[in-house]
GROMACS .gro file of C-alpha atoms in nm:
model
  127
    1UNK     CA    1   0.000   0.000   0.000
    2UNK     CA    2   0.142   0.336  -0.099
    3UNK     CA    3   0.115   0.653   0.108
    4UNK     CA    4   0.186   0.871  -0.193
    5UNK     CA    5  -0.056   1.154  -0.252
    6UNK     CA    6  -0.185   1.197  -0.604
    7UNK     CA    7  -0.103   1.548  -0.720
    8UNK     CA    8  -0.461   1.585  -0.839
    9UNK     CA    9  -0.576   1.542  -0.478
   10UNK     CA   10  -0.365   1.834  -0.352
   11UNK     CA   11  -0.507   2.183  -0.366
   12UNK     CA   12  -0.292   2.475  -0.473
   13UNK     CA   13  -0.306   2.610  -0.117
   14UNK     CA   14  -0.190   2.277   0.027
   15UNK     CA   15   0.095   2.262  -0.222
   16UNK     CA   16   0.202   2.617  -0.135
   17UNK     CA   17   0.185   2.533   0.237
   18UNK     CA   18   0.401   2.226   0.177
   19UNK     CA   19   0.660   2.435  -0.006
   20UNK     CA   20   0.648   2.699   0.269
   21UNK     CA   21   0.710   2.446   0.547
   22UNK     CA   22   0.976   2.263   0.345
   23UNK     CA   23   1.167   2.590   0.301
   24UNK     CA   24   1.131   2.670   0.669
   25UNK     CA   25   1.256   2.322   0.758
   26UNK     CA   26   1.559   2.372   0.534
   27UNK     CA   27   1.645   2.700   0.712
   28UNK     CA   28   1.604   2.529   1.050
   29UNK     CA   29   1.824   2.239   0.937
   30UNK     CA   30   2.096   2.484   0.834
   31UNK     CA   31   2.065   2.669   1.166
   32UNK     CA   32   2.096   2.338   1.351
   33UNK     CA   33   2.416   2.266   1.157
   34UNK     CA   34   2.553   2.607   1.260
   35UNK     CA   35   2.478   2.512   1.621
   36UNK     CA   36   2.728   2.226   1.615
   37UNK     CA   37   3.057   2.333   1.771
   38UNK     CA   38   3.365   2.309   1.553
   39UNK     CA   39   3.588   2.014   1.633
   40UNK     CA   40   3.831   2.096   1.909
   41UNK     CA   41   3.634   2.403   2.022
   42UNK     CA   42   3.473   2.414   2.362
   43UNK     CA   43   3.174   2.643   2.369
   44UNK     CA   44   2.850   2.616   2.559
   45UNK     CA   45   2.562   2.497   2.338
   46UNK     CA   46   2.345   2.783   2.465
   47UNK     CA   47   2.606   3.035   2.346
   48UNK     CA   48   2.611   2.889   1.996
   49UNK     CA   49   2.231   2.878   1.978
   50UNK     CA   50   2.210   3.241   2.086
   51UNK     CA   51   2.459   3.346   1.819
   52UNK     CA   52   2.280   3.147   1.549
   53UNK     CA   53   1.940   3.283   1.657
   54UNK     CA   54   2.068   3.641   1.643
   55UNK     CA   55   2.220   3.580   1.299
   56UNK     CA   56   1.889   3.435   1.177
   57UNK     CA   57   1.698   3.737   1.305
   58UNK     CA   58   1.940   3.970   1.129
   59UNK     CA   59   1.926   3.765   0.807
   60UNK     CA   60   1.546   3.760   0.817
   61UNK     CA   61   1.530   4.135   0.872
   62UNK     CA   62   1.780   4.197   0.593
   63UNK     CA   63   1.611   3.962   0.348
   64UNK     CA   64   1.258   4.090   0.421
   65UNK     CA   65   1.381   4.446   0.375
   66UNK     CA   66   1.516   4.344   0.034
   67UNK     CA   67   1.185   4.171  -0.052
   68UNK     CA   68   1.000   4.488   0.046
   69UNK     CA   69   1.241   4.714  -0.145
   70UNK     CA   70   1.164   4.523  -0.463
   71UNK     CA   71   0.802   4.639  -0.446
   72UNK     CA   72   0.885   5.012  -0.464
   73UNK     CA   73   0.988   5.246  -0.744
   74UNK     CA   74   1.249   5.431  -0.538
   75UNK     CA   75   1.386   5.493  -0.189
   76UNK     CA   76   1.149   5.781  -0.120
   77UNK     CA   77   0.843   5.567  -0.191
   78UNK     CA   78   0.992   5.294   0.028
   79UNK     CA   79   1.059   5.541   0.307
   80UNK     CA   80   0.699   5.667   0.294
   81UNK     CA   81   0.569   5.311   0.338
   82UNK     CA   82   0.806   5.226   0.624
   83UNK     CA   83   0.548   5.231   0.905
   84UNK     CA   84   0.303   5.014   0.710
   85UNK     CA   85   0.572   4.762   0.610
   86UNK     CA   86   0.717   4.748   0.962
   87UNK     CA   87   0.373   4.698   1.113
   88UNK     CA   88   0.296   4.412   0.875
   89UNK     CA   89   0.628   4.233   0.930
   90UNK     CA   90   0.612   4.273   1.308
   91UNK     CA   91   0.253   4.142   1.318
   92UNK     CA   92   0.350   3.841   1.106
   93UNK     CA   93   0.656   3.763   1.319
   94UNK     CA   94   0.460   3.803   1.642
   95UNK     CA   95   0.185   3.567   1.523
   96UNK     CA   96   0.442   3.305   1.414
   97UNK     CA   97   0.641   3.345   1.735
   98UNK     CA   98   0.330   3.312   1.953
   99UNK     CA   99   0.217   2.997   1.769
  100UNK     CA  100   0.558   2.834   1.799
  101UNK     CA  101   0.607   2.944   2.159
  102UNK     CA  102   0.270   2.800   2.262
  103UNK     CA  103   0.348   2.475   2.081
  104UNK     CA  104   0.683   2.446   2.261
  105UNK     CA  105   0.513   2.509   2.596
  106UNK     CA  106   0.270   2.227   2.522
  107UNK     CA  107   0.534   1.989   2.385
  108UNK     CA  108   0.824   2.100   2.607
  109UNK     CA  109   0.933   1.757   2.734
  110UNK     CA  110   0.899   1.600   2.390
  111UNK     CA  111   1.083   1.875   2.199
  112UNK     CA  112   1.364   1.913   2.452
  113UNK     CA  113   1.416   1.549   2.545
  114UNK     CA  114   1.762   1.561   2.382
  115UNK     CA  115   1.875   1.825   2.633
  116UNK     CA  116   1.945   1.571   2.908
  117UNK     CA  117   2.185   1.387   2.680
  118UNK     CA  118   2.346   1.715   2.566
  119UNK     CA  119   2.400   1.822   2.928
  120UNK     CA  120   2.553   1.483   3.006
  121UNK     CA  121   2.799   1.505   2.715
  122UNK     CA  122   2.885   1.870   2.775
  123UNK     CA  123   2.962   1.821   3.144
  124UNK     CA  124   3.078   1.460   3.146
  125UNK     CA  125   3.425   1.550   3.275
  126UNK     CA  126   3.304   1.761   3.567
  127UNK     CA  127   3.309   1.602   3.911
   0.00000   0.00000   0.00000
């Protein structure tokens, strides 16, 4: 029995959602790779995650500014729309952050079950 979905059974919205989440998963996978310490380096996992998170925020801000800039004729027009664009992007980020935060609160033990093993390996030489 095959679990494949016939393309005719997938709506355009479902296909777009699948592409959206696949792209997001690819960004998360790359961020997770950045969170791995370089061989021979000793750094706290929380420090790396904080650095990667800050870099992702900056990259997202930079990229979304570029996306927005491509919708305007010139810098003056872009400047005049700044408040509207900022409001939209902040509302979108807040909604996504709230959804993900709530999900992590509900699934905390499941999503962070690896942490016990990470703590063990990070501090295995401490007595």
